[in-house]
Coordinates of N, CA, C and O in Angstrom, one line a residue:
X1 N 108.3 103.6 104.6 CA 109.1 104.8 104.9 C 108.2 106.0 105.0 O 107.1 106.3 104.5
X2 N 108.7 106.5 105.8 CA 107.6 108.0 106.3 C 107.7 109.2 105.1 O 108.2 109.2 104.0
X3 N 107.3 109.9 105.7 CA 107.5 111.2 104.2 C 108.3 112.0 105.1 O 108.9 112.9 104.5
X4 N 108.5 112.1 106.1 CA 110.4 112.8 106.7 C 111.4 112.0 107.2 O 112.3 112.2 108.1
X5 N 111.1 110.6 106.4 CA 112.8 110.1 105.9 C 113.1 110.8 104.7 O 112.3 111.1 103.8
X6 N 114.6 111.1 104.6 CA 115.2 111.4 103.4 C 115.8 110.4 102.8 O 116.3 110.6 101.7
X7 N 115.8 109.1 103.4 CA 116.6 108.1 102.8 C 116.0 106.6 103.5 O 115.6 106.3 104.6
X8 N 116.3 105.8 102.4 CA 115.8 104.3 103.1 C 117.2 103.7 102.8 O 118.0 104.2 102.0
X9 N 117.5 102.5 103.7 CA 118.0 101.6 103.6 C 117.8 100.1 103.2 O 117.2 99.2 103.8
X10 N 118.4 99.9 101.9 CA 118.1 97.9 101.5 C 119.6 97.4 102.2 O 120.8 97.4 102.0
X11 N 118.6 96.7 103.4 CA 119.9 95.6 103.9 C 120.7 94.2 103.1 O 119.8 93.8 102.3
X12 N 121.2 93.8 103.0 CA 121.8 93.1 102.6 C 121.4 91.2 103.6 O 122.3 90.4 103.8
X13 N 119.9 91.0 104.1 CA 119.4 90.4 104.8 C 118.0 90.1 104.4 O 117.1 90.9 104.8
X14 N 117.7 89.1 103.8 CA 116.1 88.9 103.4 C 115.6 88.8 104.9 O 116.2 89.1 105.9
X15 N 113.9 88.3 104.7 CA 113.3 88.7 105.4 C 113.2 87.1 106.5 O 112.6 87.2 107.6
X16 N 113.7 86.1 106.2 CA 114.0 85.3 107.0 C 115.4 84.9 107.7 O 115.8 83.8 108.0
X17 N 116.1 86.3 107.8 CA 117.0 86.7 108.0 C 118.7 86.0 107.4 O 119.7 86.1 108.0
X18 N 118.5 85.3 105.9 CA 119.7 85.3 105.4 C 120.3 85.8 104.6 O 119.8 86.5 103.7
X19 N 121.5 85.7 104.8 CA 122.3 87.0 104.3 C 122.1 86.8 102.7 O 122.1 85.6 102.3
X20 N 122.0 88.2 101.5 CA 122.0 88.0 100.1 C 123.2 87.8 99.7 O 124.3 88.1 100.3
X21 N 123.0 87.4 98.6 CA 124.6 86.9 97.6 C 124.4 87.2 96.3 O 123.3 87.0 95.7
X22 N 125.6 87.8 95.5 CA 127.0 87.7 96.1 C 127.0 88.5 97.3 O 126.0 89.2 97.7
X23 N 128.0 88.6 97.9 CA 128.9 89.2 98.6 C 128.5 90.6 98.0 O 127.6 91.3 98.6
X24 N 129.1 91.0 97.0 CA 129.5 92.6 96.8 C 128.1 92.8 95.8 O 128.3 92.9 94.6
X25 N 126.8 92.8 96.4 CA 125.5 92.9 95.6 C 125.6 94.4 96.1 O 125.8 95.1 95.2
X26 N 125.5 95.1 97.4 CA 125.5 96.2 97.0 C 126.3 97.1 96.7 O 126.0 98.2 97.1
X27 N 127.8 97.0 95.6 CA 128.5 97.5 95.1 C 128.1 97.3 93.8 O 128.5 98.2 93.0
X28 N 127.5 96.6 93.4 CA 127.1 96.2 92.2 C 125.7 97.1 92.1 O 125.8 98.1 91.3
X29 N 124.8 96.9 92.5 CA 124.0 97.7 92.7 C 124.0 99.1 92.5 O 123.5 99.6 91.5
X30 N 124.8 99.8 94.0 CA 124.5 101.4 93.4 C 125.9 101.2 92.6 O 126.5 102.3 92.6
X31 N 126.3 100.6 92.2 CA 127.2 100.9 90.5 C 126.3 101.0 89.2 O 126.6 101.8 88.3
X32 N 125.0 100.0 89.3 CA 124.1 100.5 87.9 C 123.4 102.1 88.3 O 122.4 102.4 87.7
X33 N 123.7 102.9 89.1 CA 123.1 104.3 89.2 C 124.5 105.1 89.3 O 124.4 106.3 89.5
X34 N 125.8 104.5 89.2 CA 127.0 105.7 89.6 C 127.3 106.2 87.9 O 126.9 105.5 86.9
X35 N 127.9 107.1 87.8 CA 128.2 108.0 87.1 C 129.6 108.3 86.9 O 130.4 108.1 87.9
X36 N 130.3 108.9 85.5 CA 131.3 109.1 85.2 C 131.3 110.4 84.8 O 130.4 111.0 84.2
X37 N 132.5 110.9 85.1 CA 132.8 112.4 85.7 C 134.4 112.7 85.7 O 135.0 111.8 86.2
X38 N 135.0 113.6 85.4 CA 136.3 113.6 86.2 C 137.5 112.9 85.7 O 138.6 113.3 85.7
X39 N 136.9 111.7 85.2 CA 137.7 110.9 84.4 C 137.6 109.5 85.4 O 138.2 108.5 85.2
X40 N 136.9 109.8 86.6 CA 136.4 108.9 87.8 C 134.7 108.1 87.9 O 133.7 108.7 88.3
X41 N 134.6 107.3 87.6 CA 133.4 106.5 88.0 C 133.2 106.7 89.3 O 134.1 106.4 90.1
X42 N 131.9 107.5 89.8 CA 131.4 107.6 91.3 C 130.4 107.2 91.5 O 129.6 106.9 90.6
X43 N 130.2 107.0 92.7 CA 129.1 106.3 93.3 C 127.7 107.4 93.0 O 128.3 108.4 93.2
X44 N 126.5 107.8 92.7 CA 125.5 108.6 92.9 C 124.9 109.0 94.3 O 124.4 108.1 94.9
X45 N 125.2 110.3 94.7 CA 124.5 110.5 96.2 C 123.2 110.1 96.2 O 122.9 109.9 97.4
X46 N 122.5 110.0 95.6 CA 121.2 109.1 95.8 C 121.4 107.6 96.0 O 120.5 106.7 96.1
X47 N 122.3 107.4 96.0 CA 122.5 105.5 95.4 C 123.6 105.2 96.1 O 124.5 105.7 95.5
X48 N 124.0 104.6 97.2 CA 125.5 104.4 97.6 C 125.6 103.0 98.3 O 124.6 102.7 98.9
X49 N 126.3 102.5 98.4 CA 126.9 101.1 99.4 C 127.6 101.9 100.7 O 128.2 103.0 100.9
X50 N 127.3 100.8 101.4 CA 127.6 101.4 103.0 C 127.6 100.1 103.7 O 126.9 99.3 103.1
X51 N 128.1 99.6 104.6 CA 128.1 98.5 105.7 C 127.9 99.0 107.3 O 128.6 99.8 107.9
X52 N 126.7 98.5 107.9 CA 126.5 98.8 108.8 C 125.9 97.8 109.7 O 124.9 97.1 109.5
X53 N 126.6 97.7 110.8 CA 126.7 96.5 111.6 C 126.9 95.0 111.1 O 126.3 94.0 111.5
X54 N 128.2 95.3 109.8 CA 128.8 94.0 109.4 C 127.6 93.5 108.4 O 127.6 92.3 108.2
X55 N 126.6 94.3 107.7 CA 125.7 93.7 106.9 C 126.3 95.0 105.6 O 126.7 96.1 105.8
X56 N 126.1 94.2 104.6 CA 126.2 95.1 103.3 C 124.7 95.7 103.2 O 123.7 95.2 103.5
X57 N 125.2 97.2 102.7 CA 123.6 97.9 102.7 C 123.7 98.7 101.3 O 124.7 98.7 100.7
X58 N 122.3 99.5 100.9 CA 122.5 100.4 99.7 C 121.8 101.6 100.4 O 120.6 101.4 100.3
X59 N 121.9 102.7 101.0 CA 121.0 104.0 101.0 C 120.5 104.4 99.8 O 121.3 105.0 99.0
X60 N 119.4 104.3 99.6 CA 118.9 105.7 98.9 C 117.9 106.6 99.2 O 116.9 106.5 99.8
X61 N 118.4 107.7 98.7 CA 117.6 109.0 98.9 C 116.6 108.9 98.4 O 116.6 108.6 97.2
X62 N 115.3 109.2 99.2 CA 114.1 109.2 98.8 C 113.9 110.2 97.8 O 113.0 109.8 97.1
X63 N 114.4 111.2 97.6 CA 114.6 112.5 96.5 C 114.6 111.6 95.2 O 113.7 111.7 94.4
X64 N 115.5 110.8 95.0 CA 115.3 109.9 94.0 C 114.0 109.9 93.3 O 113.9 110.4 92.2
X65 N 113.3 109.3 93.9 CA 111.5 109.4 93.4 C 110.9 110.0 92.6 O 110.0 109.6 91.8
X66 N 111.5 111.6 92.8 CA 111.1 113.0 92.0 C 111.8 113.1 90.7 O 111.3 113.4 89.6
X67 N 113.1 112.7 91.1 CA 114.4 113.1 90.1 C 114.3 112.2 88.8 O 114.4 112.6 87.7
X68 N 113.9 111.0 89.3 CA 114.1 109.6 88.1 C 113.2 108.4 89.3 O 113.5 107.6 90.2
X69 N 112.1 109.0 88.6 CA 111.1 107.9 89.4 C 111.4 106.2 88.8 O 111.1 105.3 89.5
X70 N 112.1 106.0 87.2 CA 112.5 104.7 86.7 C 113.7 103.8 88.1 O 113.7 102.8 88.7
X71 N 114.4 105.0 87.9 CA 114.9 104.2 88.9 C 115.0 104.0 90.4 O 115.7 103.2 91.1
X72 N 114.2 105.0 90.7 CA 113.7 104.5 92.3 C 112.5 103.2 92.4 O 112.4 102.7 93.5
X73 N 111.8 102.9 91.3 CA 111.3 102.1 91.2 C 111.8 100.6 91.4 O 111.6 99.6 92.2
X74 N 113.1 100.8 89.9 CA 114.0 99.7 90.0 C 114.6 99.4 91.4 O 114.8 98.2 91.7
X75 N 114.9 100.6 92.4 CA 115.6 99.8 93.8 C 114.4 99.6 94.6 O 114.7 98.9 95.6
X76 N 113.7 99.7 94.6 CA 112.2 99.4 95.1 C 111.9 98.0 94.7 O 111.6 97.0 95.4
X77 N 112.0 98.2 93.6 CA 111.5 96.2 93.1 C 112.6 95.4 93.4 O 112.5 94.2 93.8
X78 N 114.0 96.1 93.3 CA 114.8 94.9 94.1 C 114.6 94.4 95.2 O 114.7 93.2 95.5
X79 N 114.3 95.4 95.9 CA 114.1 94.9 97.5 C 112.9 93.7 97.6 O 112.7 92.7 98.1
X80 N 111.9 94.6 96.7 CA 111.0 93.3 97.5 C 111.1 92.0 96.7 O 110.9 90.8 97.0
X81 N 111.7 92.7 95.1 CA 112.2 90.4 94.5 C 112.4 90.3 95.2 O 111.4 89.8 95.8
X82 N 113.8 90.4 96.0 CA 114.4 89.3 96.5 C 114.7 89.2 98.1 O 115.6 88.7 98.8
X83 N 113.3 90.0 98.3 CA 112.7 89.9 99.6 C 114.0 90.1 100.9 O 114.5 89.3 101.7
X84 N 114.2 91.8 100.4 CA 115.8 92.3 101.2 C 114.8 93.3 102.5 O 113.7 93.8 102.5
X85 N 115.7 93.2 103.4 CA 115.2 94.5 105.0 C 115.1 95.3 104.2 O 115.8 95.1 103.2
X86 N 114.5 96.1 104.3 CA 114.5 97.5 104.1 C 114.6 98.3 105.6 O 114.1 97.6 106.6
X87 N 115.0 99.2 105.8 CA 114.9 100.2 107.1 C 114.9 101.3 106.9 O 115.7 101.6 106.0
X88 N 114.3 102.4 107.4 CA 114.6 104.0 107.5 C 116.1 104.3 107.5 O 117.0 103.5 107.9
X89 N 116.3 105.7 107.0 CA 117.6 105.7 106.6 C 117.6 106.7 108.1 O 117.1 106.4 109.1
X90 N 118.4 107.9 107.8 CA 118.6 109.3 108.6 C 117.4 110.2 107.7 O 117.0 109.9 106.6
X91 N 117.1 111.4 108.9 CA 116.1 112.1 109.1 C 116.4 113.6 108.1 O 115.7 114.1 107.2
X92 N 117.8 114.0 108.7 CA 118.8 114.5 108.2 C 119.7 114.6 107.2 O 120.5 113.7 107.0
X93 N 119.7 115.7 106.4 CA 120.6 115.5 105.2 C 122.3 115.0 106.0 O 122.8 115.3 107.1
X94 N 122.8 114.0 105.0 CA 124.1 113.9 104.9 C 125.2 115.0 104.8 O 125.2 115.8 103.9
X95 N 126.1 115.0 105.6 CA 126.9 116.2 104.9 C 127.9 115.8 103.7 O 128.4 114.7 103.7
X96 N 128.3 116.9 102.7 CA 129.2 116.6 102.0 C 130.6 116.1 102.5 O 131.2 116.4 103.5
X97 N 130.8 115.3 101.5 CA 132.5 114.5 102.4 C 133.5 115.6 102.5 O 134.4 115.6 103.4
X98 N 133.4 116.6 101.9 CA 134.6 117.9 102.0 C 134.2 118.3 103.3 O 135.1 118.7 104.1
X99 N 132.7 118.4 103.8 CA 132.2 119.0 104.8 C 132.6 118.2 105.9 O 133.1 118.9 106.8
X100 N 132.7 117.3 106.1 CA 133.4 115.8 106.9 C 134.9 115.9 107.3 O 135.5 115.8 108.3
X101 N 135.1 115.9 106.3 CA 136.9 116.1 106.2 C 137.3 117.7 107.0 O 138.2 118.2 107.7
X102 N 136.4 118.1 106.6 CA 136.5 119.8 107.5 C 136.8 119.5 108.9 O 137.7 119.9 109.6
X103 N 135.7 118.8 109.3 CA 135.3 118.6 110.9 C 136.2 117.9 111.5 O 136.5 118.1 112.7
X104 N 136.8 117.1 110.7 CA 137.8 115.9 111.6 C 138.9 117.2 111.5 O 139.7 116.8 112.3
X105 N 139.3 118.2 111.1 CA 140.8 118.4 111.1 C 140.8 119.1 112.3 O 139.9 119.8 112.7
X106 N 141.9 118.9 113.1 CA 142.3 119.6 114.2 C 142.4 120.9 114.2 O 143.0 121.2 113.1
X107 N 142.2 122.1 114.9 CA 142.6 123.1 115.2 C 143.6 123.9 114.7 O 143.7 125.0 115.2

Protein backbone atom coordinates (compact mmCIF):
# COMPACT_ATOMS: atom_id res chain seq x y z
CA UNK A 1 0.00 0.00 0.00
CA UNK A 2 1.31 3.40 -0.87
CA UNK A 3 1.44 6.22 1.77
CA UNK A 4 -1.63 8.16 -0.26
CA UNK A 5 -3.88 5.19 0.01
CA UNK A 6 -6.22 5.96 2.79
CA UNK A 7 -7.50 2.52 2.88
CA UNK A 8 -6.56 -1.10 1.87
CA UNK A 9 -8.72 -3.76 0.87
CA UNK A 10 -8.60 -7.73 2.28
CA UNK A 11 -10.41 -9.69 -0.49
CA UNK A 12 -12.20 -12.49 0.41
CA UNK A 13 -9.81 -14.58 -2.25
CA UNK A 14 -6.40 -16.24 -1.27
CA UNK A 15 -3.60 -15.89 -3.38
CA UNK A 16 -4.25 -19.02 -5.53
CA UNK A 17 -7.38 -17.50 -6.22
CA UNK A 18 -9.86 -19.51 -3.77
CA UNK A 19 -12.55 -18.17 -2.30
CA UNK A 20 -12.14 -17.93 1.91
CA UNK A 21 -14.57 -19.60 4.32
CA UNK A 22 -16.90 -19.18 5.97
CA UNK A 23 -18.94 -17.29 3.82
CA UNK A 24 -19.60 -14.33 6.21
CA UNK A 25 -15.60 -14.06 7.39
CA UNK A 26 -15.73 -10.61 6.57
CA UNK A 27 -18.79 -9.75 8.83
CA UNK A 28 -17.23 -11.50 11.39
CA UNK A 29 -14.22 -9.86 11.02
CA UNK A 30 -14.87 -6.09 11.12
CA UNK A 31 -17.42 -7.22 13.91
CA UNK A 32 -14.22 -7.90 16.29
CA UNK A 33 -13.39 -3.90 15.74
CA UNK A 34 -17.36 -2.66 15.69
CA UNK A 35 -18.49 -0.85 18.56
CA UNK A 36 -21.59 -0.32 20.71
CA UNK A 37 -23.18 3.00 20.91
CA UNK A 38 -26.81 4.09 20.70
CA UNK A 39 -28.02 1.06 22.04
CA UNK A 40 -26.74 -0.24 18.31
CA UNK A 41 -23.70 -2.39 17.57
CA UNK A 42 -21.84 -0.61 14.43
CA UNK A 43 -19.57 -1.46 12.25
CA UNK A 44 -16.06 0.91 12.96
CA UNK A 45 -15.26 3.34 9.95
CA UNK A 46 -11.92 2.11 10.01
CA UNK A 47 -13.02 -1.59 9.82
CA UNK A 48 -16.08 -2.41 7.56
CA UNK A 49 -17.46 -5.39 5.14
CA UNK A 50 -18.25 -4.46 1.75
CA UNK A 51 -18.81 -6.84 -1.45
CA UNK A 52 -17.26 -5.94 -4.49
CA UNK A 53 -17.49 -7.63 -7.60
CA UNK A 54 -19.47 -10.61 -5.93
CA UNK A 55 -16.21 -11.20 -3.54
CA UNK A 56 -16.65 -10.54 0.25
CA UNK A 57 -14.10 -7.83 1.29
CA UNK A 58 -13.01 -5.80 4.61
CA UNK A 59 -11.67 -1.98 4.00
CA UNK A 60 -9.57 -0.67 6.31
CA UNK A 61 -8.38 2.70 6.85
CA UNK A 62 -4.94 3.04 6.92
CA UNK A 63 -5.44 5.75 9.81
CA UNK A 64 -5.93 2.75 11.77
CA UNK A 65 -2.16 2.27 12.16
CA UNK A 66 -1.81 5.62 14.17
CA UNK A 67 -5.03 5.22 16.16
CA UNK A 68 -4.55 1.45 17.53
CA UNK A 69 -1.51 0.12 15.85
CA UNK A 70 -2.69 -3.58 17.91
CA UNK A 71 -5.15 -3.81 15.76
CA UNK A 72 -4.12 -2.84 12.44
CA UNK A 73 -1.59 -5.28 12.93
CA UNK A 74 -4.14 -7.98 13.79
CA UNK A 75 -5.89 -7.17 10.12
CA UNK A 76 -2.54 -7.23 8.71
CA UNK A 77 -1.68 -10.73 10.07
CA UNK A 78 -4.97 -11.93 8.87
CA UNK A 79 -4.40 -11.33 5.52
CA UNK A 80 -1.19 -12.79 5.19
CA UNK A 81 -2.19 -16.14 7.65
CA UNK A 82 -4.39 -16.98 5.52
CA UNK A 83 -2.87 -15.80 2.54
CA UNK A 84 -6.14 -13.26 1.50
CA UNK A 85 -5.76 -10.36 -1.87
CA UNK A 86 -5.11 -7.56 -0.45
CA UNK A 87 -5.68 -4.38 -2.92
CA UNK A 88 -5.56 -0.57 -2.61
CA UNK A 89 -8.56 0.85 -1.32
CA UNK A 90 -9.79 4.72 -2.56
CA UNK A 91 -7.37 7.60 -2.61
CA UNK A 92 -10.14 9.73 -1.27
CA UNK A 93 -11.88 10.05 1.97
CA UNK A 94 -15.26 8.33 2.08
CA UNK A 95 -18.16 10.47 2.58
CA UNK A 96 -20.38 10.20 5.56
CA UNK A 97 -23.63 8.07 4.85
CA UNK A 98 -25.83 11.30 5.91
CA UNK A 99 -23.53 13.01 3.28
CA UNK A 100 -24.69 10.16 0.72
CA UNK A 101 -28.16 10.22 1.56
CA UNK A 102 -27.95 14.07 0.90
CA UNK A 103 -26.86 13.52 -2.61
CA UNK A 104 -29.27 10.96 -3.72
CA UNK A 105 -32.35 13.20 -2.69
CA UNK A 106 -34.01 14.93 -5.54
CA UNK A 107 -34.40 18.45 -5.80
Amino acid sequence: MSNQNREFVIQGVNTRGEAFRPSDWAERLAGVMSSFGGGRLGYSPYCFPITSGRIKCVVVDARLKEIEPMAYNFLVNFARDNELQVRPGRDAERPEAGDVAAQKRPP
